Every structure is written in C-alpha cells, then in structure tokens.
mmCIF file of C-alpha atoms in Angstrom:
data_model
loop_
_atom_site.group_PDB
_atom_site.id
_atom_site.type_symbol
_atom_site.label_atom_id
_atom_site.label_comp_id
_atom_site.label_asym_id
_atom_site.label_seq_id
_atom_site.Cartn_x
_atom_site.Cartn_y
_atom_site.Cartn_z
ATOM 1 C CA MET A 752 -0.084 4.870 17.207
ATOM 2 C CA GLU A 753 -3.369 4.505 15.309
ATOM 3 C CA THR A 754 -5.193 6.299 18.084
ATOM 4 C CA THR A 755 -2.879 9.318 17.965
ATOM 5 C CA SER A 756 -4.884 12.481 18.374
ATOM 6 C CA ARG A 757 -4.348 15.057 15.686
ATOM 7 C CA SER A 758 -3.680 17.726 18.305
ATOM 8 C CA GLN A 759 -0.820 15.714 19.836
ATOM 9 C CA PRO A 760 2.680 16.225 18.464
ATOM 10 C CA VAL A 761 4.312 13.372 16.585
ATOM 11 C CA ILE A 762 7.606 12.580 18.320
ATOM 12 C CA VAL A 763 10.295 10.254 16.961
ATOM 13 C CA GLU A 764 13.624 9.710 18.722
ATOM 14 C CA ARG A 765 16.827 7.854 18.076
ATOM 15 C CA SER A 766 20.415 7.781 19.315
ATOM 16 C CA TYR A 767 23.530 7.543 17.154
ATOM 17 C CA SER A 768 27.149 6.862 17.979
ATOM 18 C CA ALA A 769 28.207 9.899 15.892
ATOM 19 C CA PRO A 770 29.082 13.124 17.779
ATOM 20 C CA VAL A 771 26.626 16.024 17.854
ATOM 21 C CA GLU A 772 28.625 18.177 15.394
ATOM 22 C CA LYS A 773 28.495 15.435 12.770
ATOM 23 C CA VAL A 774 24.745 14.917 13.160
ATOM 24 C CA TRP A 775 24.194 18.673 12.991
ATOM 25 C CA ARG A 776 26.017 18.790 9.650
ATOM 26 C CA ALA A 777 23.887 15.938 8.334
ATOM 27 C CA LEU A 778 20.788 17.951 9.266
ATOM 28 C CA THR A 779 21.913 21.335 7.941
ATOM 29 C CA ASP A 780 24.467 20.889 5.128
ATOM 30 C CA ASN A 781 22.441 20.462 1.947
ATOM 31 C CA GLU A 782 25.117 18.345 0.252
ATOM 32 C CA GLN A 783 24.777 15.890 3.125
ATOM 33 C CA MET A 784 20.986 16.257 3.394
ATOM 34 C CA LYS A 785 20.660 15.203 -0.248
ATOM 35 C CA GLN A 786 22.162 11.854 0.647
ATOM 36 C CA TRP A 787 19.510 10.879 3.172
ATOM 37 C CA PHE A 788 16.753 13.516 3.325
ATOM 38 C CA PHE A 789 14.571 15.270 0.772
ATOM 39 C CA LYS A 790 16.463 16.714 -2.182
ATOM 40 C CA LEU A 791 16.239 20.475 -1.664
ATOM 41 C CA PRO A 792 17.495 22.948 -4.252
ATOM 42 C CA GLU A 793 19.048 24.988 -1.450
ATOM 43 C CA PHE A 794 19.111 24.980 2.327
ATOM 44 C CA LYS A 795 20.477 27.428 4.850
ATOM 45 C CA ALA A 796 20.255 27.006 8.608
ATOM 46 C CA GLU A 797 19.261 30.644 9.084
ATOM 47 C CA PRO A 798 16.019 31.924 10.606
ATOM 48 C CA GLY A 799 13.766 33.215 7.821
ATOM 49 C CA PHE A 800 15.270 31.031 5.080
ATOM 50 C CA GLU A 801 12.447 29.680 2.921
ATOM 51 C CA PHE A 802 12.558 26.448 0.953
ATOM 52 C CA GLU A 803 10.124 24.288 -0.926
ATOM 53 C CA PHE A 804 10.135 20.843 -2.425
ATOM 54 C CA GLU A 805 7.701 18.493 -4.044
ATOM 55 C CA ALA A 806 7.167 15.103 -2.464
ATOM 56 C CA GLY A 807 4.497 12.465 -2.166
ATOM 57 C CA LYS A 808 3.302 9.491 -4.116
ATOM 58 C CA ASP A 809 3.672 9.488 -7.892
ATOM 59 C CA GLU A 810 -0.071 9.849 -8.346
ATOM 60 C CA LYS A 811 -0.394 12.589 -5.729
ATOM 61 C CA LYS A 812 2.382 15.078 -5.091
ATOM 62 C CA PHE A 813 2.384 17.893 -2.557
ATOM 63 C CA MET A 814 4.416 21.065 -2.720
ATOM 64 C CA HIS A 815 5.935 21.477 0.736
ATOM 65 C CA LYS A 816 6.636 25.046 1.853
ATOM 66 C CA CYS A 817 8.898 25.639 4.805
ATOM 67 C CA VAL A 818 10.501 28.532 6.673
ATOM 68 C CA VAL A 819 13.413 28.089 9.055
ATOM 69 C CA LYS A 820 12.339 29.374 12.471
ATOM 70 C CA GLU A 821 14.978 28.556 15.040
ATOM 71 C CA VAL A 822 18.646 27.662 14.767
ATOM 72 C CA ILE A 823 20.852 26.871 17.755
ATOM 73 C CA PRO A 824 23.926 25.192 16.324
ATOM 74 C CA ASN A 825 24.410 21.616 17.521
ATOM 75 C CA GLN A 826 21.207 21.846 19.577
ATOM 76 C CA ARG A 827 18.052 22.807 17.771
ATOM 77 C CA LEU A 828 16.743 23.325 14.260
ATOM 78 C CA SER A 829 13.104 24.040 13.569
ATOM 79 C CA TYR A 830 11.135 24.971 10.496
ATOM 80 C CA SER A 831 7.516 25.572 9.656
ATOM 81 C CA TRP A 832 5.986 23.023 7.304
ATOM 82 C CA ARG A 833 2.870 23.484 5.184
ATOM 83 C CA TYR A 834 1.412 22.295 1.902
ATOM 84 C CA GLU A 835 0.697 24.621 -1.007
ATOM 85 C CA GLY A 836 -3.015 24.782 -1.711
ATOM 86 C CA TYR A 837 -4.060 23.415 1.686
ATOM 87 C CA GLU A 838 -4.910 25.192 4.891
ATOM 88 C CA GLY A 839 -2.786 24.794 7.968
ATOM 89 C CA ASP A 840 0.815 25.291 9.058
ATOM 90 C CA SER A 841 2.883 23.033 11.301
ATOM 91 C CA LEU A 842 6.301 23.068 12.932
ATOM 92 C CA VAL A 843 9.073 20.459 12.778
ATOM 93 C CA SER A 844 11.846 20.616 15.382
ATOM 94 C CA PHE A 845 15.042 18.622 15.547
ATOM 95 C CA ASP A 846 16.537 18.603 19.036
ATOM 96 C CA LEU A 847 20.060 17.248 19.458
ATOM 97 C CA SER A 848 21.690 16.335 22.731
ATOM 98 C CA ASP A 849 24.874 14.616 23.747
ATOM 99 C CA ASP A 850 24.399 10.961 24.606
ATOM 100 C CA ASN A 851 27.642 9.609 26.061
ATOM 101 C CA GLY A 852 29.685 11.002 23.213
ATOM 102 C CA GLY A 853 27.021 10.044 20.702
ATOM 103 C CA THR A 854 23.937 12.012 19.804
ATOM 104 C CA HIS A 855 20.293 11.752 20.704
ATOM 105 C CA VAL A 856 17.950 13.198 18.081
ATOM 106 C CA LYS A 857 14.337 14.026 18.838
ATOM 107 C CA ILE A 858 11.988 15.106 16.079
ATOM 108 C CA THR A 859 8.831 16.867 17.252
ATOM 109 C CA HIS A 860 6.178 17.728 14.697
ATOM 110 C CA THR A 861 3.388 19.924 16.094
ATOM 111 C CA GLY A 862 0.338 21.603 14.629
ATOM 112 C CA LEU A 863 -0.809 18.687 12.502
ATOM 113 C CA ASP A 864 -4.380 19.446 13.584
ATOM 114 C CA THR A 865 -4.264 22.672 11.567
ATOM 115 C CA PHE A 866 -4.204 20.597 8.343
ATOM 116 C CA PRO A 867 -7.417 19.313 6.723
ATOM 117 C CA ASN A 868 -8.693 16.254 8.582
ATOM 118 C CA VAL A 869 -8.058 13.772 5.782
ATOM 119 C CA GLU A 870 -6.036 10.584 5.417
ATOM 120 C CA ASP A 871 -3.191 12.367 3.579
ATOM 121 C CA PHE A 872 -2.358 14.360 6.727
ATOM 122 C CA ALA A 873 -3.038 11.685 9.376
ATOM 123 C CA PRO A 874 -0.510 11.699 12.259
ATOM 124 C CA LYS A 875 0.403 8.058 11.661
ATOM 125 C CA ASN A 876 1.770 9.059 8.244
ATOM 126 C CA PHE A 877 4.094 11.594 9.863
ATOM 127 C CA ASN A 878 5.127 9.034 12.446
ATOM 128 C CA THR A 879 6.016 6.490 9.751
ATOM 129 C CA GLY A 880 7.770 9.069 7.590
ATOM 130 C CA TRP A 881 9.936 10.552 10.343
ATOM 131 C CA SER A 882 10.700 7.078 11.720
ATOM 132 C CA TYR A 883 11.972 6.088 8.297
ATOM 133 C CA PHE A 884 14.261 9.116 8.125
ATOM 134 C CA LEU A 885 15.724 8.578 11.609
ATOM 135 C CA ASN A 886 15.924 4.784 11.680
ATOM 136 C CA ASP A 887 16.814 3.977 8.097
ATOM 137 C CA ALA A 888 17.996 6.966 6.148
ATOM 138 C CA LEU A 889 19.945 9.031 8.706
ATOM 139 C CA ALA A 890 21.238 5.954 10.552
ATOM 140 C CA GLY A 891 22.547 4.547 7.280
ATOM 141 C CA PHE A 892 24.071 7.852 6.240
ATOM 142 C CA LEU A 893 25.891 8.397 9.548
ATOM 143 C CA GLU A 894 27.285 4.897 9.511
ATOM 144 C CA LYS A 895 28.612 5.387 5.997
ATOM 145 C CA GLU A 896 30.301 8.702 6.768
ATOM 146 C CA MET B 1386 28.169 -29.602 -13.498
ATOM 147 C CA LYS B 1387 29.610 -26.133 -13.839
ATOM 148 C CA ASN B 1388 26.273 -24.561 -14.745
ATOM 149 C CA GLU B 1389 24.524 -26.311 -11.902
ATOM 150 C CA ALA B 1390 26.884 -24.713 -9.397
ATOM 151 C CA THR B 1391 25.460 -21.235 -10.071
ATOM 152 C CA VAL B 1392 22.314 -19.556 -8.775
ATOM 153 C CA THR B 1393 20.974 -16.544 -10.671
ATOM 154 C CA VAL B 1394 18.081 -14.338 -9.531
ATOM 155 C CA THR B 1395 16.814 -11.234 -11.307
ATOM 156 C CA GLN B 1396 14.247 -8.672 -10.230
ATOM 157 C CA THR B 1397 13.089 -5.131 -10.922
ATOM 158 C CA TYR B 1398 12.524 -2.495 -8.257
ATOM 159 C CA GLN B 1399 10.539 0.715 -8.290
ATOM 160 C CA ALA B 1400 13.441 2.575 -6.717
ATOM 161 C CA PRO B 1401 16.379 4.654 -7.953
ATOM 162 C CA VAL B 1402 19.730 2.934 -8.275
ATOM 163 C CA ASP B 1403 21.427 4.938 -5.496
ATOM 164 C CA ARG B 1404 18.834 3.655 -3.068
ATOM 165 C CA VAL B 1405 19.361 0.040 -4.098
ATOM 166 C CA TRP B 1406 23.142 0.502 -3.986
ATOM 167 C CA GLN B 1407 22.910 1.801 -0.417
ATOM 168 C CA ALA B 1408 20.678 -1.102 0.556
ATOM 169 C CA ILE B 1409 23.213 -3.690 -0.660
ATOM 170 C CA THR B 1410 26.419 -1.976 0.536
ATOM 171 C CA ASN B 1411 25.591 -0.085 3.759
ATOM 172 C CA ALA B 1412 25.790 -2.322 6.830
ATOM 173 C CA GLU B 1413 23.005 -0.554 8.736
ATOM 174 C CA GLN B 1414 20.675 -1.044 5.766
ATOM 175 C CA MET B 1415 21.904 -4.562 4.968
ATOM 176 C CA ARG B 1416 20.951 -5.649 8.479
ATOM 177 C CA ARG B 1417 17.340 -4.743 7.788
ATOM 178 C CA TRP B 1418 16.731 -7.087 4.848
ATOM 179 C CA TYR B 1419 19.753 -9.410 4.576
ATOM 180 C CA PHE B 1420 21.605 -10.757 7.611
ATOM 181 C CA LEU B 1421 20.826 -9.324 11.019
ATOM 182 C CA ASN B 1422 24.345 -9.862 12.343
ATOM 183 C CA ILE B 1423 26.381 -8.144 9.640
ATOM 184 C CA ILE B 1424 28.809 -6.061 11.681
ATOM 185 C CA ASP B 1425 30.374 -3.854 9.037
ATOM 186 C CA PHE B 1426 30.656 -3.583 5.309
ATOM 187 C CA GLU B 1427 32.513 -1.362 2.870
ATOM 188 C CA PRO B 1428 32.102 -1.455 -0.891
ATOM 189 C CA GLU B 1429 35.868 -1.449 -1.384
ATOM 190 C CA THR B 1430 38.019 -4.048 -3.071
ATOM 191 C CA GLY B 1431 39.887 -6.029 -0.461
ATOM 192 C CA PHE B 1432 37.447 -5.299 2.363
ATOM 193 C CA GLY B 1433 36.768 -8.375 4.448
ATOM 194 C CA THR B 1434 34.182 -9.079 7.118
ATOM 195 C CA THR B 1435 33.023 -11.991 9.223
ATOM 196 C CA PHE B 1436 29.753 -12.519 11.048
ATOM 197 C CA ASP B 1437 27.886 -15.343 12.752
ATOM 198 C CA GLU B 1438 24.305 -16.066 11.883
ATOM 199 C CA LYS B 1439 22.003 -18.168 14.057
ATOM 200 C CA TYR B 1440 19.552 -20.538 12.444
ATOM 201 C CA ASP B 1441 16.143 -21.822 13.440
ATOM 202 C CA ASP B 1442 17.555 -25.154 14.546
ATOM 203 C CA GLY B 1443 19.794 -23.379 17.053
ATOM 204 C CA SER B 1444 22.978 -23.840 15.058
ATOM 205 C CA THR B 1445 25.321 -20.994 14.205
ATOM 206 C CA ARG B 1446 27.165 -20.542 10.939
ATOM 207 C CA ARG B 1447 30.125 -18.240 10.409
ATOM 208 C CA HIS B 1448 30.121 -16.292 7.160
ATOM 209 C CA ILE B 1449 33.330 -14.883 5.731
ATOM 210 C CA TRP B 1450 33.176 -12.306 2.946
ATOM 211 C CA LYS B 1451 35.840 -10.537 0.947
ATOM 212 C CA VAL B 1452 35.055 -7.874 -1.635
ATOM 213 C CA VAL B 1453 36.845 -8.540 -4.921
ATOM 214 C CA ASP B 1454 35.320 -6.077 -7.371
ATOM 215 C CA VAL B 1455 33.320 -2.839 -7.135
ATOM 216 C CA ILE B 1456 31.911 -0.405 -9.670
ATOM 217 C CA PRO B 1457 29.806 2.023 -7.591
ATOM 218 C CA GLU B 1458 26.081 1.820 -8.343
ATOM 219 C CA LYS B 1459 26.759 -0.805 -11.036
ATOM 220 C CA MET B 1460 28.195 -3.945 -9.517
ATOM 221 C CA ILE B 1461 29.789 -5.477 -6.470
ATOM 222 C CA SER B 1462 31.247 -8.895 -6.144
ATOM 223 C CA TYR B 1463 32.466 -10.675 -3.030
ATOM 224 C CA GLU B 1464 33.844 -14.057 -2.115
ATOM 225 C CA TRP B 1465 31.758 -15.986 0.356
ATOM 226 C CA ARG B 1466 32.616 -19.004 2.405
ATOM 227 C CA THR B 1467 31.532 -20.336 5.758
ATOM 228 C CA GLY B 1468 33.833 -21.148 8.656
ATOM 229 C CA ASN B 1469 33.872 -24.799 7.533
ATOM 230 C CA ASP B 1470 34.973 -24.215 3.971
ATOM 231 C CA ALA B 1471 38.455 -24.135 2.529
ATOM 232 C CA ASP B 1472 37.431 -22.498 -0.728
ATOM 233 C CA ASN B 1473 35.238 -19.553 -1.731
ATOM 234 C CA SER B 1474 32.032 -19.180 -3.649
ATOM 235 C CA LEU B 1475 31.488 -15.860 -5.412
ATOM 236 C CA VAL B 1476 28.405 -13.633 -5.291
ATOM 237 C CA THR B 1477 27.920 -10.741 -7.691
ATOM 238 C CA PHE B 1478 25.213 -8.065 -7.627
ATOM 239 C CA VAL B 1479 24.679 -6.235 -10.908
ATOM 240 C CA LEU B 1480 22.457 -3.134 -11.040
ATOM 241 C CA ALA B 1481 21.077 -1.310 -14.063
ATOM 242 C CA ALA B 1482 19.166 1.953 -13.745
ATOM 243 C CA GLU B 1483 16.440 3.338 -15.906
ATOM 244 C CA GLY B 1484 15.085 6.489 -14.303
ATOM 245 C CA ASN B 1485 13.487 5.507 -11.020
ATOM 246 C CA ILE B 1486 13.485 1.825 -11.872
ATOM 247 C CA THR B 1487 16.417 -0.420 -11.058
ATOM 248 C CA SER B 1488 16.954 -3.946 -12.263
ATOM 249 C CA ILE B 1489 19.080 -6.261 -10.175
ATOM 250 C CA CYS B 1490 20.762 -9.508 -11.012
ATOM 251 C CA VAL B 1491 22.420 -11.650 -8.360
ATOM 252 C CA ILE B 1492 24.752 -14.405 -9.502
ATOM 253 C CA HIS B 1493 26.104 -16.833 -6.920
ATOM 254 C CA GLU B 1494 28.827 -18.952 -8.503
ATOM 255 C CA ARG B 1495 30.947 -21.889 -7.339
ATOM 256 C CA ILE B 1496 28.376 -22.872 -4.753
ATOM 257 C CA ASP B 1497 29.783 -26.402 -4.812
ATOM 258 C CA ARG B 1498 32.591 -24.952 -2.680
ATOM 259 C CA PHE B 1499 30.211 -24.939 0.314
ATOM 260 C CA THR B 1500 30.840 -28.122 2.270
ATOM 261 C CA ASP B 1501 27.825 -27.796 4.601
ATOM 262 C CA PRO B 1502 25.234 -30.399 3.476
ATOM 263 C CA ASP B 1503 22.442 -27.908 4.267
ATOM 264 C CA ILE B 1504 23.753 -25.405 1.707
ATOM 265 C CA THR B 1505 22.302 -26.952 -1.413
ATOM 266 C CA LEU B 1506 21.485 -25.489 -4.810
ATOM 267 C CA GLU B 1507 17.819 -25.702 -3.924
ATOM 268 C CA ASN B 1508 18.238 -23.919 -0.582
ATOM 269 C CA LEU B 1509 20.364 -21.189 -2.116
ATOM 270 C CA GLN B 1510 17.784 -20.636 -4.851
ATOM 271 C CA LYS B 1511 15.099 -20.341 -2.179
ATOM 272 C CA GLY B 1512 17.228 -18.062 -0.033
ATOM 273 C CA TRP B 1513 18.207 -15.694 -2.820
ATOM 274 C CA GLY B 1514 14.659 -15.690 -4.115
ATOM 275 C CA TYR B 1515 13.442 -14.650 -0.681
ATOM 276 C CA PHE B 1516 16.027 -11.868 -0.341
ATOM 277 C CA ILE B 1517 15.747 -10.457 -3.850
ATOM 278 C CA ASP B 1518 12.040 -10.998 -4.551
ATOM 279 C CA THR B 1519 10.754 -10.148 -1.093
ATOM 280 C CA THR B 1520 12.914 -8.604 1.609
ATOM 281 C CA LEU B 1521 15.160 -6.359 -0.503
ATOM 282 C CA LYS B 1522 12.254 -5.439 -2.777
ATOM 283 C CA ASN B 1523 10.138 -4.393 0.198
ATOM 284 C CA PHE B 1524 13.047 -2.536 1.728
ATOM 285 C CA VAL B 1525 13.946 -0.402 -1.299
ATOM 286 C CA GLU B 1526 10.374 0.147 -2.432
ATOM 287 C CA GLN B 1527 9.146 1.316 0.943
ATOM 288 C CA THR B 1528 7.877 4.770 0.402
ATOM 289 C CA SER B 1529 7.659 5.999 3.971
ATOM 290 C CA GLU B 1530 9.048 9.416 3.170
ATOM 291 C CA GLN B 1531 6.224 9.921 0.691
ATOM 292 C CA LEU B 1532 3.870 9.996 3.682
ATOM 293 C CA LEU B 1533 5.336 13.221 5.029
#
C-alpha cells in the first residue's frame, strides 16, 4: 500500500458473523462506540450532526472535526472528516451489507488529497488506522457482545 | 521445591487498563498475541475452554482452561492443564492501572503438575517472557488509531 496515490480512496473491508442491526448499533450508538472507537462526547446518526475529538500521538494531537452527511439505517453512515488548523476536508463512509446472515463492512475514506501533503496525512496511515478499527477493535467488540 | 514450581513475569505497558484487560480476556484479541487456536473465552468464574495448539515439531497439545477467579480489570486466574495431565497448574494475571500506564504481573503456579517433559520451568519462563515482554506488549501498545 506504500504506493497508494493520495487521490485514491482508502478502502478497508471485513466481514463479521454478527447481524447488520448489531453492527449498525456498534457504529452509531455512542455508548457502544466508546468501547471500540474514538471516545466522543456525543454522537447522533443524523445528517448535520457535528462532533469533534482530539486524537493522535501524545507529542502531536489533532482536533478532528466531523459532520454527519448521510444516514441510511443498517446500510450507510458517512461523515466529513477534517483537522482543525489544516486545510482540506475528507469523507468517511461505512457501508454495511448482509453477508449470509452476518455483515460485511466497507470503510471508504475519500478526499485525502485535499489535506497537506505531509507524512501525518499519508494514505498508509489511514489504511493502518482503519484496519486496526475493523480487524482488532470492532471485531473484538462484536465478539464480546 | 514449592518456589521453583512458579514462574512470575512482570511488565509495564503504555496502554490503559481497559485495553490490556480486553487483550487478555477477549478471544478475538487473545488469538492475535497468545494462542492462535483459542476458540472462545469468557472472563467468568467457572468458564471452561479447550483448544489444540500445533507446535513446530508437528506435535499437537491440548490445552484445558477453567476460570476460577475474576475481578474485572484487576485480575483473572484460571486453571491450566494439558490433555495428558491429571492435575491443574494455575495462572493468574494481575493488572494495576496508573493513568494510561498499566503494570501486569503473570504468576504461573504449580507448574510441576505438567507431566509433559517439554514443559519445563525454563521453557515456561521463556514462553511467558515472550508473551508478556513482546507479543502482548506490542499488541496493547500498538497505536494504529493514532494514525487517523
């Protein structure tokens, strides 16, 4: 993935044995999100809902600013994603589909080329980060539930 | 001899205690740093599980665990024997949190109950050292989400 072009979306996919409704709750119910995703003060799966959170390495934190764009229950959640103090705005989409009674989740993160062309915003970072959330964090959470 | 039948390993992780607790009690996460073939696990007293692990020499060993004590995010203790043993050893994980740093202590007692000649004090010290100093440390300290 090192050669990933900045104008290409970062796509990470994974299937779970949990039904779609359960995965949708994990993605949209803040009490559940806190157990595997970023800790947000509040989250509502409603177009126009704005949220922000600080994340990053201890020595370099970024304030993330997001606006919910699209909500189709049990199918699609998308929000814009930018960093306070930096140019650019991107879009993260979670697409859910039934996979033999389980759920296939596809994360698509587009618009990374609108961010400054520096190491902090390199596509491989997004690929690693989203892979962690799908393969470790969400997989572990769904198994526990 | 009693003292010699115990292995103790301690380590400190740059990770919050809930993350370390998940890593040592959630089967999906345990498979990533501990034993690949762990089928299921529940941090609940009385929970039992069995799994087979293949070794480099082609042999397979059956592991049989039974949880005997749990204090969430503080300690978990389970009996451990292999398919060849009549009696159980006991492994205990103890966690202590200080902000985003977690210390861990693993105590494996009664290891003389293992009858397999390959399960020696020396091998268990090596094995636990590898898990606690390397694989679990890397697993809980991975900071992938900080890249987003």
